[in-house]
mmCIF file of C-alpha atoms (C1' of nucleotides) and ligand atoms in Angstrom:
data_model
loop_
_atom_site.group_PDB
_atom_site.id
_atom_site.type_symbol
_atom_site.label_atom_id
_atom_site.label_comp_id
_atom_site.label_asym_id
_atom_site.label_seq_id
_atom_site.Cartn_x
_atom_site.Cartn_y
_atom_site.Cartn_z
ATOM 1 C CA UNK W 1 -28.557 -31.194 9.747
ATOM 2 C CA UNK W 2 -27.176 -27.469 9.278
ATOM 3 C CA UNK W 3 -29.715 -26.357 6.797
ATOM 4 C CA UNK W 4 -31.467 -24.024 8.489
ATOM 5 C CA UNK W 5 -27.718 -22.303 8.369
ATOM 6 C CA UNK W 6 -28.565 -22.229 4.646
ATOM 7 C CA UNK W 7 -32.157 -20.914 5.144
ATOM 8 C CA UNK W 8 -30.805 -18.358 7.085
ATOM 9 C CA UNK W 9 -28.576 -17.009 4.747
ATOM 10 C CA UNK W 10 -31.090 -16.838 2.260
ATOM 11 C CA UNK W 11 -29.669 -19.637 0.698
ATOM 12 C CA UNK W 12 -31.968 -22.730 -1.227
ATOM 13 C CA UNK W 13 -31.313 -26.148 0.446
ATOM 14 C CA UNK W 14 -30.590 -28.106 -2.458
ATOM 15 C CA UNK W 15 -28.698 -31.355 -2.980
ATOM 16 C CA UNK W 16 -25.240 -29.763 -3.456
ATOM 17 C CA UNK W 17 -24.917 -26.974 -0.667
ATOM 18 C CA UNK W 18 -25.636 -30.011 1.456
ATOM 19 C CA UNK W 19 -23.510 -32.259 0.208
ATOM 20 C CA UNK W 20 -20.800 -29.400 0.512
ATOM 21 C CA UNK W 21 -22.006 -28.631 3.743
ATOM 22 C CA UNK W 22 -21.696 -32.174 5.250
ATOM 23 C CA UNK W 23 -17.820 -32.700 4.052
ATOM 24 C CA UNK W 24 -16.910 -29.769 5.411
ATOM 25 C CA UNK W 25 -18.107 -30.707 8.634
ATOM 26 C CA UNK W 26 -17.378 -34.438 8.464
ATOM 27 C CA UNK W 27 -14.118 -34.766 7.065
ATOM 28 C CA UNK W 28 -11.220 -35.364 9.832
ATOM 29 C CA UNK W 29 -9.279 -32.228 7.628
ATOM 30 C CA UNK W 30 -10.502 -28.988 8.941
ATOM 31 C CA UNK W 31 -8.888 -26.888 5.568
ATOM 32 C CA UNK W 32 -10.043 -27.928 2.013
ATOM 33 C CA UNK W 33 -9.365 -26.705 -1.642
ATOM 34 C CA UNK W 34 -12.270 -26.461 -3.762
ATOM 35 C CA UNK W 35 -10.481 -29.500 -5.687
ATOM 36 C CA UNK W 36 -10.548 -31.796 -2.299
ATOM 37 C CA UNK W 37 -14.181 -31.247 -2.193
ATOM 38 C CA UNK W 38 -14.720 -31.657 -5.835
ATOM 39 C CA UNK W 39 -13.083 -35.067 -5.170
ATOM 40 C CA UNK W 40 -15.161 -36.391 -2.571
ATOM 41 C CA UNK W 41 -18.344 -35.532 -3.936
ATOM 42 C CA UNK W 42 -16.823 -37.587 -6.865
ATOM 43 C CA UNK W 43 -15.971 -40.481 -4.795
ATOM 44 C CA UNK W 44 -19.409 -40.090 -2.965
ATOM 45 C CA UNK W 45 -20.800 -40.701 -6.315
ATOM 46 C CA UNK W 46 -22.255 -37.483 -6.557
ATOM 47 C CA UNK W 47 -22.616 -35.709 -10.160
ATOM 48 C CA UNK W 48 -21.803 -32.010 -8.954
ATOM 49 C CA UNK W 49 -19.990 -30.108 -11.170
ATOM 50 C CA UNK W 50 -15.978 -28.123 -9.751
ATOM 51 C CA UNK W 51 -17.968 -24.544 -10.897
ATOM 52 C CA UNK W 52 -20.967 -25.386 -8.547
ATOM 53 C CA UNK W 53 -18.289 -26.367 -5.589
ATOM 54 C CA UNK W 54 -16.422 -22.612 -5.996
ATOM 55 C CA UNK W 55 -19.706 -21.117 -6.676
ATOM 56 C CA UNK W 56 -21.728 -22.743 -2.929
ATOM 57 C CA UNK W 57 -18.128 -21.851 -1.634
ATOM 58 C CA UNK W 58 -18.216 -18.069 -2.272
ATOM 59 C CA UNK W 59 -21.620 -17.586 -1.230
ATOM 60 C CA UNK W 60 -21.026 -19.915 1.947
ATOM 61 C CA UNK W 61 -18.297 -17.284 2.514
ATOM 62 C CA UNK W 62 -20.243 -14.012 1.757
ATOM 63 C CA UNK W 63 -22.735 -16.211 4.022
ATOM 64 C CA UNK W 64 -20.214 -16.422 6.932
ATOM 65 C CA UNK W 65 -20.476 -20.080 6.900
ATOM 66 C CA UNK W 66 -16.916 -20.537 5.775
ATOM 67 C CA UNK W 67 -13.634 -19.048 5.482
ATOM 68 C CA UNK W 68 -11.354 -18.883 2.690
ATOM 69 C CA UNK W 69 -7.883 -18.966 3.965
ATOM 70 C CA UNK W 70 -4.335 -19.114 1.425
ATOM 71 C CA UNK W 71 -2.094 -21.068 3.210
ATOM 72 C CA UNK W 72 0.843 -21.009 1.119
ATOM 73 C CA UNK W 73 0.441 -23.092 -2.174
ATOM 74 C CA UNK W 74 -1.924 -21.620 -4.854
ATOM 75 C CA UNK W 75 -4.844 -22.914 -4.416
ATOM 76 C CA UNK W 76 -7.115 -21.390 -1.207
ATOM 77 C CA UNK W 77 -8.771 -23.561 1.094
ATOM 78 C CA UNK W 78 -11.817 -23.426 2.858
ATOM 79 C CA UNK W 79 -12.672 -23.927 6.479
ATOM 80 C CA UNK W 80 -16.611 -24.469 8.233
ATOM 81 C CA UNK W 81 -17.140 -21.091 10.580
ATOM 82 C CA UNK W 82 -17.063 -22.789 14.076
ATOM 83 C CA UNK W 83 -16.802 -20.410 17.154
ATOM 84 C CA UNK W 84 -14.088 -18.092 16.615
ATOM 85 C CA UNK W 85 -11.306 -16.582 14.891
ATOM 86 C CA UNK W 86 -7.579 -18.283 14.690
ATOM 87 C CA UNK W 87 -4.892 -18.210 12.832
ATOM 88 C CA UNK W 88 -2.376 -21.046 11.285
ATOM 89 C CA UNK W 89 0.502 -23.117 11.507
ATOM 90 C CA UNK W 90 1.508 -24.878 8.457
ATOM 91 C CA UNK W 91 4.068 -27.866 7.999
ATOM 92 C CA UNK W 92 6.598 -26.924 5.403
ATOM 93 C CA UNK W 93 7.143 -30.715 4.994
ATOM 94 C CA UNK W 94 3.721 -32.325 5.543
ATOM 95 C CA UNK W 95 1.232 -29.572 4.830
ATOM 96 C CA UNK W 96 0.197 -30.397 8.630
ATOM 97 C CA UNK W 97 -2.112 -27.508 9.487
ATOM 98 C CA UNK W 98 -2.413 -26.776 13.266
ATOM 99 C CA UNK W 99 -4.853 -23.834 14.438
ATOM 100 C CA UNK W 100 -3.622 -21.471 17.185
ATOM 101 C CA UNK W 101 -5.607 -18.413 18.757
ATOM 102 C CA UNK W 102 -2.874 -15.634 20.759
ATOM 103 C CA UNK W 103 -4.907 -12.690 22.390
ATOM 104 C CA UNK W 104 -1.083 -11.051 22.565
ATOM 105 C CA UNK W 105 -0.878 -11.152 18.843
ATOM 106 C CA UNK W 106 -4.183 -10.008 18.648
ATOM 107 C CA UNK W 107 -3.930 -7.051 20.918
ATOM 108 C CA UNK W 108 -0.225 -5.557 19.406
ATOM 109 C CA UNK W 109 -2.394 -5.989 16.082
ATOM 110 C CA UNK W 110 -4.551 -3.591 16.922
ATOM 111 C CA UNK W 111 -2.098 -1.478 18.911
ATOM 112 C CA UNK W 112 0.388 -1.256 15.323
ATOM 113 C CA UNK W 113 -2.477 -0.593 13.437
ATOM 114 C CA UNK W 114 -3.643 2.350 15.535
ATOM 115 C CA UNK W 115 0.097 3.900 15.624
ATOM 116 C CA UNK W 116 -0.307 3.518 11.732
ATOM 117 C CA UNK W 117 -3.875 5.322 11.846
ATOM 118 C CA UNK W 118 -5.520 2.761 10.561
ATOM 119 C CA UNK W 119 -9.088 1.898 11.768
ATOM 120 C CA UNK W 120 -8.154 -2.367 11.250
ATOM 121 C CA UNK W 121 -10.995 -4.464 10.109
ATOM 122 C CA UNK W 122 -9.226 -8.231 9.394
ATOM 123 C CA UNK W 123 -5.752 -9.901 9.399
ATOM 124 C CA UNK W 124 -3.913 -13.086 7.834
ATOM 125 C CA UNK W 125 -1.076 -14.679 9.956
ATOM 126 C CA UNK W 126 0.347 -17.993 8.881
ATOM 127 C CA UNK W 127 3.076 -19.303 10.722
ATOM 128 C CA UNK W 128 5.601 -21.944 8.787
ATOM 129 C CA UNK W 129 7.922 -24.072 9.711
ATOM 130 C CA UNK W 130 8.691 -28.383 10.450
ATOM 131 C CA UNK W 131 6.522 -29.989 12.931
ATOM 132 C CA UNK W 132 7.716 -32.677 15.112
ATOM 133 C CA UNK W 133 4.635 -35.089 13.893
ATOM 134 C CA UNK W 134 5.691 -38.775 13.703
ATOM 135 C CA UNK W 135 4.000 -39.306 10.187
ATOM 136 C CA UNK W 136 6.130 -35.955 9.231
ATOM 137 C CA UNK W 137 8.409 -36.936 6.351
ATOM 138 C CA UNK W 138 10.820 -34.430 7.505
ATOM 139 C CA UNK W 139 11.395 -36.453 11.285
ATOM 140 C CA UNK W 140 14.859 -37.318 11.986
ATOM 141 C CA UNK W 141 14.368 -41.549 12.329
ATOM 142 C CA UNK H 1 25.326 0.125 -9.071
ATOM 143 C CA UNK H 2 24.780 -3.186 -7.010
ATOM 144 C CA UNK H 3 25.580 -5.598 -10.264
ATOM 145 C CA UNK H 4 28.170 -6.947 -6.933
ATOM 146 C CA UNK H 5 25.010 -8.376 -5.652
ATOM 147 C CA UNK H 6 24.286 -10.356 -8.757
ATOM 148 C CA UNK H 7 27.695 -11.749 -9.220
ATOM 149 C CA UNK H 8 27.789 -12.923 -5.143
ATOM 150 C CA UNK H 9 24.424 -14.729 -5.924
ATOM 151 C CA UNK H 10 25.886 -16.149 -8.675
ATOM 152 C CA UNK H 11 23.518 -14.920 -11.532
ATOM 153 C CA UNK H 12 25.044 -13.229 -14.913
ATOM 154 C CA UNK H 13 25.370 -9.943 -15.431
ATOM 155 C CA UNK H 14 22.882 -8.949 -17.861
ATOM 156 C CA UNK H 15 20.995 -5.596 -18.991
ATOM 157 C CA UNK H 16 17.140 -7.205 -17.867
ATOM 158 C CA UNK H 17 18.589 -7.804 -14.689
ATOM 159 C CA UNK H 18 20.457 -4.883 -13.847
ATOM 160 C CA UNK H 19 17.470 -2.489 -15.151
ATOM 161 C CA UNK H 20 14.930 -4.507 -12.824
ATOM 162 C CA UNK H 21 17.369 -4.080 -9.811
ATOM 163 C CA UNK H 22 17.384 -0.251 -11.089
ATOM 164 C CA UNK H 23 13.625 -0.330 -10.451
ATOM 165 C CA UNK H 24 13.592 -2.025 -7.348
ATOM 166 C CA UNK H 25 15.657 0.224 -6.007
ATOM 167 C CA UNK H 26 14.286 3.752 -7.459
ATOM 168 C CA UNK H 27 10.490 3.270 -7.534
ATOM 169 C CA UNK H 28 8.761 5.709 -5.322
ATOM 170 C CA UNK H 29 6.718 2.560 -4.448
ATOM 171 C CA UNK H 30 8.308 -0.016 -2.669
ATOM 172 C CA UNK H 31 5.927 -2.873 -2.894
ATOM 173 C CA UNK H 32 5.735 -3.715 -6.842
ATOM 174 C CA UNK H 33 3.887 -6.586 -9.192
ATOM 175 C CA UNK H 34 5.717 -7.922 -11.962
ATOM 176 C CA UNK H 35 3.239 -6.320 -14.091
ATOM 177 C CA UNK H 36 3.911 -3.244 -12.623
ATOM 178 C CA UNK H 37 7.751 -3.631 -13.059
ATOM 179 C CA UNK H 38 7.451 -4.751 -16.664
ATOM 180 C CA UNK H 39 5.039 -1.339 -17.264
ATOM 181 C CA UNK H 40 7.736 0.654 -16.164
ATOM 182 C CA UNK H 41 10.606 -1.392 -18.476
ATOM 183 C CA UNK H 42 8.377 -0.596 -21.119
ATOM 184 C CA UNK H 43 7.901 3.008 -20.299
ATOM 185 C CA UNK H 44 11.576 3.183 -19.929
ATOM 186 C CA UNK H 45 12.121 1.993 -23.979
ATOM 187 C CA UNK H 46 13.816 -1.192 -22.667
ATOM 188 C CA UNK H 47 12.610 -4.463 -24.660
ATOM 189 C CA UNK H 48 12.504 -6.637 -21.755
ATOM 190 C CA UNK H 49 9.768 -9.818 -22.126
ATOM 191 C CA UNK H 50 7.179 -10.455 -19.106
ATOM 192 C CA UNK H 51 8.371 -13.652 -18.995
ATOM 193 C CA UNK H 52 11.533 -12.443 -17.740
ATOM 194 C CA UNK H 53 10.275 -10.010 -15.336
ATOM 195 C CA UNK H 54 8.836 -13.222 -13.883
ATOM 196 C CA UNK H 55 11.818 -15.870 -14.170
ATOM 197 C CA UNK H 56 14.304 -12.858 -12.963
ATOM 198 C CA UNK H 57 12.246 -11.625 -9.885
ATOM 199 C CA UNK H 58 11.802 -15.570 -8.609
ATOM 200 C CA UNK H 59 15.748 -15.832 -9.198
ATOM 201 C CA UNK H 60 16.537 -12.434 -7.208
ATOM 202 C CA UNK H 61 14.039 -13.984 -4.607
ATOM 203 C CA UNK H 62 15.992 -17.179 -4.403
ATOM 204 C CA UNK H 63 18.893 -15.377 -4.179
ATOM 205 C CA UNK H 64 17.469 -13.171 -1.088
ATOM 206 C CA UNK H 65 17.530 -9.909 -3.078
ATOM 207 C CA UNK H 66 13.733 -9.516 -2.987
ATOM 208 C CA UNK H 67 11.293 -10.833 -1.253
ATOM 209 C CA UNK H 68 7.389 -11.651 -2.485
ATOM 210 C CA UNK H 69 4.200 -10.906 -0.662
ATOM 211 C CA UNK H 70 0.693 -11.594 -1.532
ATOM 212 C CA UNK H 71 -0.878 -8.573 0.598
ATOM 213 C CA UNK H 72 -3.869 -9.455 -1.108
ATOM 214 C CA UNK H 73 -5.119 -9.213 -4.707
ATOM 215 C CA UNK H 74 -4.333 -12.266 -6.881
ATOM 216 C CA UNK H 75 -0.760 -10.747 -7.870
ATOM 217 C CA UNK H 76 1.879 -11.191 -5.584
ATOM 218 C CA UNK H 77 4.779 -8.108 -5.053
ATOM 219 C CA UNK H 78 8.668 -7.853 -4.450
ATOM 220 C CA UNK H 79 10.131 -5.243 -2.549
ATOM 221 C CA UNK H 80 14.147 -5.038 -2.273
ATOM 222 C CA UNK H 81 15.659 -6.658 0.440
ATOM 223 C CA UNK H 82 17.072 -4.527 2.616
ATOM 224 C CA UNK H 83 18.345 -4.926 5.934
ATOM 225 C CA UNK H 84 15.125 -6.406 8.218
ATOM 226 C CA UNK H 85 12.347 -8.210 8.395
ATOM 227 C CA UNK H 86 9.022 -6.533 8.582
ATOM 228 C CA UNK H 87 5.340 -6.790 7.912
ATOM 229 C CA UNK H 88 2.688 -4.891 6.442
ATOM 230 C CA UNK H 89 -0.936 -3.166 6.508
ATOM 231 C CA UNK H 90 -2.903 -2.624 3.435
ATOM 232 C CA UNK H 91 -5.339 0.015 3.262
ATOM 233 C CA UNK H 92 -8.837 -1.755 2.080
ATOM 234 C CA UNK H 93 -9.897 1.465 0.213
ATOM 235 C CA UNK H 94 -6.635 3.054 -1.422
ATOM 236 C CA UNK H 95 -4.309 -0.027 -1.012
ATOM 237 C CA UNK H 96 -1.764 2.057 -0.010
ATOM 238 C CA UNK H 97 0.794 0.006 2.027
ATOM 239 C CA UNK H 98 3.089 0.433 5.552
ATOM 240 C CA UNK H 99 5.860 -1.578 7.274
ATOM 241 C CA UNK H 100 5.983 -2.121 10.742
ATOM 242 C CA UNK H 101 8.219 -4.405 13.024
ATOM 243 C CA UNK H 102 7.054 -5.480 16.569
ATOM 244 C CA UNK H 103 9.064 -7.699 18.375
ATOM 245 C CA UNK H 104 6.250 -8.581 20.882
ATOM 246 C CA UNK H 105 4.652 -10.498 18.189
ATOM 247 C CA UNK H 106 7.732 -11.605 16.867
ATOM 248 C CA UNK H 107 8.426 -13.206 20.102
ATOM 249 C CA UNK H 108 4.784 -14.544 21.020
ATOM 250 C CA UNK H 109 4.991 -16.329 16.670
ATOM 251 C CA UNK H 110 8.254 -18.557 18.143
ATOM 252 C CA UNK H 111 6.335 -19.140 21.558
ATOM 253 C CA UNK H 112 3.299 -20.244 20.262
ATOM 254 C CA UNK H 113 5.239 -22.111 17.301
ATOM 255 C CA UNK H 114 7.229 -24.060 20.304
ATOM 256 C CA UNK H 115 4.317 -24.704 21.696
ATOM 257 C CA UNK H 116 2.850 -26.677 18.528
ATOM 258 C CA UNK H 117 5.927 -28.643 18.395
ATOM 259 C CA UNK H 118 7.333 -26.711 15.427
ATOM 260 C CA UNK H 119 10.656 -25.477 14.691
ATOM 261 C CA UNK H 120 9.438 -21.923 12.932
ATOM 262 C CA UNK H 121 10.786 -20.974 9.771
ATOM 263 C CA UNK H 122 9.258 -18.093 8.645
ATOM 264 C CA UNK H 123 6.061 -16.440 8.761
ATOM 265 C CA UNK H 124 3.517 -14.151 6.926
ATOM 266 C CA UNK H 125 1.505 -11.318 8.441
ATOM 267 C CA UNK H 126 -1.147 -8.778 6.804
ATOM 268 C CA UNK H 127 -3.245 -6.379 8.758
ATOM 269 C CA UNK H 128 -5.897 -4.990 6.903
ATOM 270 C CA UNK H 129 -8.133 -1.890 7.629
ATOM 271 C CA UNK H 130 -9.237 1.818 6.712
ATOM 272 C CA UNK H 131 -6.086 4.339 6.348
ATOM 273 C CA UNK H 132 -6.525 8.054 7.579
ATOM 274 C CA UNK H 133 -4.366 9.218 4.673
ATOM 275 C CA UNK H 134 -6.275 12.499 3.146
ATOM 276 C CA UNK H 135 -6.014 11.011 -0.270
ATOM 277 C CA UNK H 136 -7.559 7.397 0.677
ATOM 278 C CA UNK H 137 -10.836 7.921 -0.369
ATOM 279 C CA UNK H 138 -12.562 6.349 2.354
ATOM 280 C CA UNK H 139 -11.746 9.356 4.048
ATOM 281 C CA UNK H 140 -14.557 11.218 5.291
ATOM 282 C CA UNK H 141 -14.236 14.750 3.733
ATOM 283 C "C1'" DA R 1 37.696 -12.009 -31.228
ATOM 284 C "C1'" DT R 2 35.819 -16.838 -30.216
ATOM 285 C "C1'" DA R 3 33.271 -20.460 -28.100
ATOM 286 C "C1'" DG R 4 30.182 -22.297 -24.941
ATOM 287 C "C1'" DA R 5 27.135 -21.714 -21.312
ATOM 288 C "C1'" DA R 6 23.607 -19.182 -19.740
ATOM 289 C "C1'" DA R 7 19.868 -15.903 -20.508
ATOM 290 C "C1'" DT R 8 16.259 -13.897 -23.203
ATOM 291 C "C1'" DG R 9 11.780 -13.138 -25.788
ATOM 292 C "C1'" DA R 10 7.638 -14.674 -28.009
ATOM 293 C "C1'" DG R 11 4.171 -17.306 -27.463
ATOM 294 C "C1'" DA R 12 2.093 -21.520 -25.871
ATOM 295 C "C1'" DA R 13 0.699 -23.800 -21.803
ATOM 296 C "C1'" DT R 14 -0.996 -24.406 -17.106
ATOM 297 C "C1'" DC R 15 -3.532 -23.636 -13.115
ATOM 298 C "C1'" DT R 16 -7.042 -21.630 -10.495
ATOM 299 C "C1'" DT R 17 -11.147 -19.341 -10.401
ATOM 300 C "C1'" DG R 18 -15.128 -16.811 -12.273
ATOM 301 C "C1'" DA R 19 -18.682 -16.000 -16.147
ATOM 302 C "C1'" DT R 20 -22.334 -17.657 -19.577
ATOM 303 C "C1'" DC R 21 -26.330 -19.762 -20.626
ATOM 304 C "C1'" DA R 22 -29.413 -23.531 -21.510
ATOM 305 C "C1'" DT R 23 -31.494 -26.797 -18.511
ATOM 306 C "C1'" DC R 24 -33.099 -28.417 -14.109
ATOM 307 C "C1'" DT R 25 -34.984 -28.194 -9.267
ATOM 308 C "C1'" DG R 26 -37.024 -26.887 -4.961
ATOM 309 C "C1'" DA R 27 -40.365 -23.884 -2.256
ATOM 310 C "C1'" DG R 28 -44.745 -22.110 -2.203
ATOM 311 C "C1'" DC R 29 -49.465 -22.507 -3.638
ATOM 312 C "C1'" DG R 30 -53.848 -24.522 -5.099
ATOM 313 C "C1'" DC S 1 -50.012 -34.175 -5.010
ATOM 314 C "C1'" DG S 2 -48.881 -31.539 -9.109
ATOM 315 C "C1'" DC S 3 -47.866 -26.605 -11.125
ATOM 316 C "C1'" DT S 4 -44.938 -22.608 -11.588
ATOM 317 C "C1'" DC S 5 -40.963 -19.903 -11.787
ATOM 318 C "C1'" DA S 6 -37.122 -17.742 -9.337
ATOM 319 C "C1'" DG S 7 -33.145 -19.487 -8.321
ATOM 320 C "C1'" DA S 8 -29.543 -23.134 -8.842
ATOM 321 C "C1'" DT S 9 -26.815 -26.241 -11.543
ATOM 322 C "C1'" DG S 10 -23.444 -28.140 -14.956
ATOM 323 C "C1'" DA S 11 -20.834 -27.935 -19.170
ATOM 324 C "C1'" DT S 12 -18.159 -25.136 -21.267
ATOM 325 C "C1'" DC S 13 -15.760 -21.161 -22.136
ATOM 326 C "C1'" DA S 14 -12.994 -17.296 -20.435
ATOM 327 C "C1'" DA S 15 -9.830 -14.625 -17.732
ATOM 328 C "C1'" DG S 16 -5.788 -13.605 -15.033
ATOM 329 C "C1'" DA S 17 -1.355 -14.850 -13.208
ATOM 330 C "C1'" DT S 18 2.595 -17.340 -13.709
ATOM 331 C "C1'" DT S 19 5.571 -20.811 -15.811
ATOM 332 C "C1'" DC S 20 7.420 -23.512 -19.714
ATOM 333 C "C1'" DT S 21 9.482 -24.279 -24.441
ATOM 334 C "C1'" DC S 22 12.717 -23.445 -27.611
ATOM 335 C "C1'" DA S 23 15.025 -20.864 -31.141
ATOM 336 C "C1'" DT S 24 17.933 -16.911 -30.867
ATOM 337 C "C1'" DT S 25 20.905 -13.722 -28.428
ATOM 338 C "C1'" DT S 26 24.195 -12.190 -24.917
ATOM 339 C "C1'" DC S 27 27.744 -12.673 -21.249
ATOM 340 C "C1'" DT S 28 32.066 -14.494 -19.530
ATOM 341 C "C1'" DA S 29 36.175 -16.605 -19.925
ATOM 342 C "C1'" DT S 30 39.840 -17.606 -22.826
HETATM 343 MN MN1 MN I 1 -8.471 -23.036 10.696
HETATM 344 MN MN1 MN I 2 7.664 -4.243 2.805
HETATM 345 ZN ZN1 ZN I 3 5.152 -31.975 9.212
HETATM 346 ZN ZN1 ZN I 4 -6.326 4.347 2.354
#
DNA sequence: ATAGAAATGAGAATCTTGATCATCTGAGCG
DNA sequence: CGCTCAGATGATCAAGATTCTCATTTCTAT
């Protein structure tokens, strides 16, 4: 598995960071709160405790293993670092989360910033709005 | 004063409300926490719980009078409503906040919304980065 | 001025996340 | 393989932001 990712980041392989580690790579949902993985390890039968999931999930962060993202609700969720940056589209009725990457966006980004004088170093753009997914509650029939 | 907009969104007249619309509008600072807001209620000898801060500014909100933003710490802020839409950079170091409005990206958000299948509602954009105000104190001297 | 509906204030409650600290575990070494 | 101890964990407590509850007060309409 991943854990020289942990070695590399200075971080001990131990039973939890890889427990953490594998659901956020296996599970079919790319974003997940702290809670969602507290719940699987549950239903995994593992005995890890919700302070050891935001704990690994902070240093994964600091570790650039994952980002944090806050979609909308209160609660942040956390996606595995693959490749490269995007940003988000959220379902207002499903919670559907669809990834999206615009080098236009990007590029007036940095253009705004510069007008502003500022030297930008990170950005958050969520997009929301009602997808046309069949399983989306909000579908006309 | 603008005790017309309460009435059209259909919310009583009262002295909380009015003196938190008095605030919104006269603050130096345009981007303000509840906390902040209640500070200055208190400053100002009014008697005015933080509970109310709270329920009014989510009322004025649904009403379109303010908006809320989380630019980034774990307490959101309202800023009046007036005329358009914008978005914002935060300075990492001082936290001192600007508006800007670019229709490129406006236009590429409903393109690449369309092009996710999603009718776009709404959206939420933060720039982040290192201000060349003299008084951030990231400046180098 | 009066009455009733709506709003307020004090404090409790909730939710998410981080901190404490005693106990446990994994990586390196003999 | 078994020992040692820095580092990690888990149970619990704590903190910060926001909302809820409910008795009391204040608008608005008569
Ligand atoms: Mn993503
Ligand atoms: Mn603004
Ligand atoms: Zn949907
Ligand atoms: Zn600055």
């Amino acid at each position: 598995m991943e854990t020289s990712n942990l070695k590399k980041a200075g971080l001990k392989v131990t039973l939890p960071r890889m427990k953490i580690l594998e659901i956020l790579e296996n599970s079919e949902t790319r974003h997940l709160t702290a809670e969602a993985i507290y719940r699987e390890l549950l239903d995994s039968g593992e005995e890890i405790g919700l302070a050891t999931v935001y704990r690994v999930l902070t240093q994964f962060e600091a570790a650039g293993l994952v980002c944090r993202l806050h979609l909308e609700g209160n609660q942040a969720v956390f996606e595995l670092e693959r490749g490269g940056h995007h940003d988000h589209i959220v379902c207002n009725q499903c919670g559907r989360v669809e990834e999206f990457f615009d080098e236009t966006i990007e590029r007036r980004q940095r253009e705004v910033a510069q007008h502003h004088g500022f030297a930008i170093k990170d950005h958050a753009l969520v997009l929301y709005g009602d997808c046309t997914d069949s399983a989306c509650p909000h579908r006309p029939a």
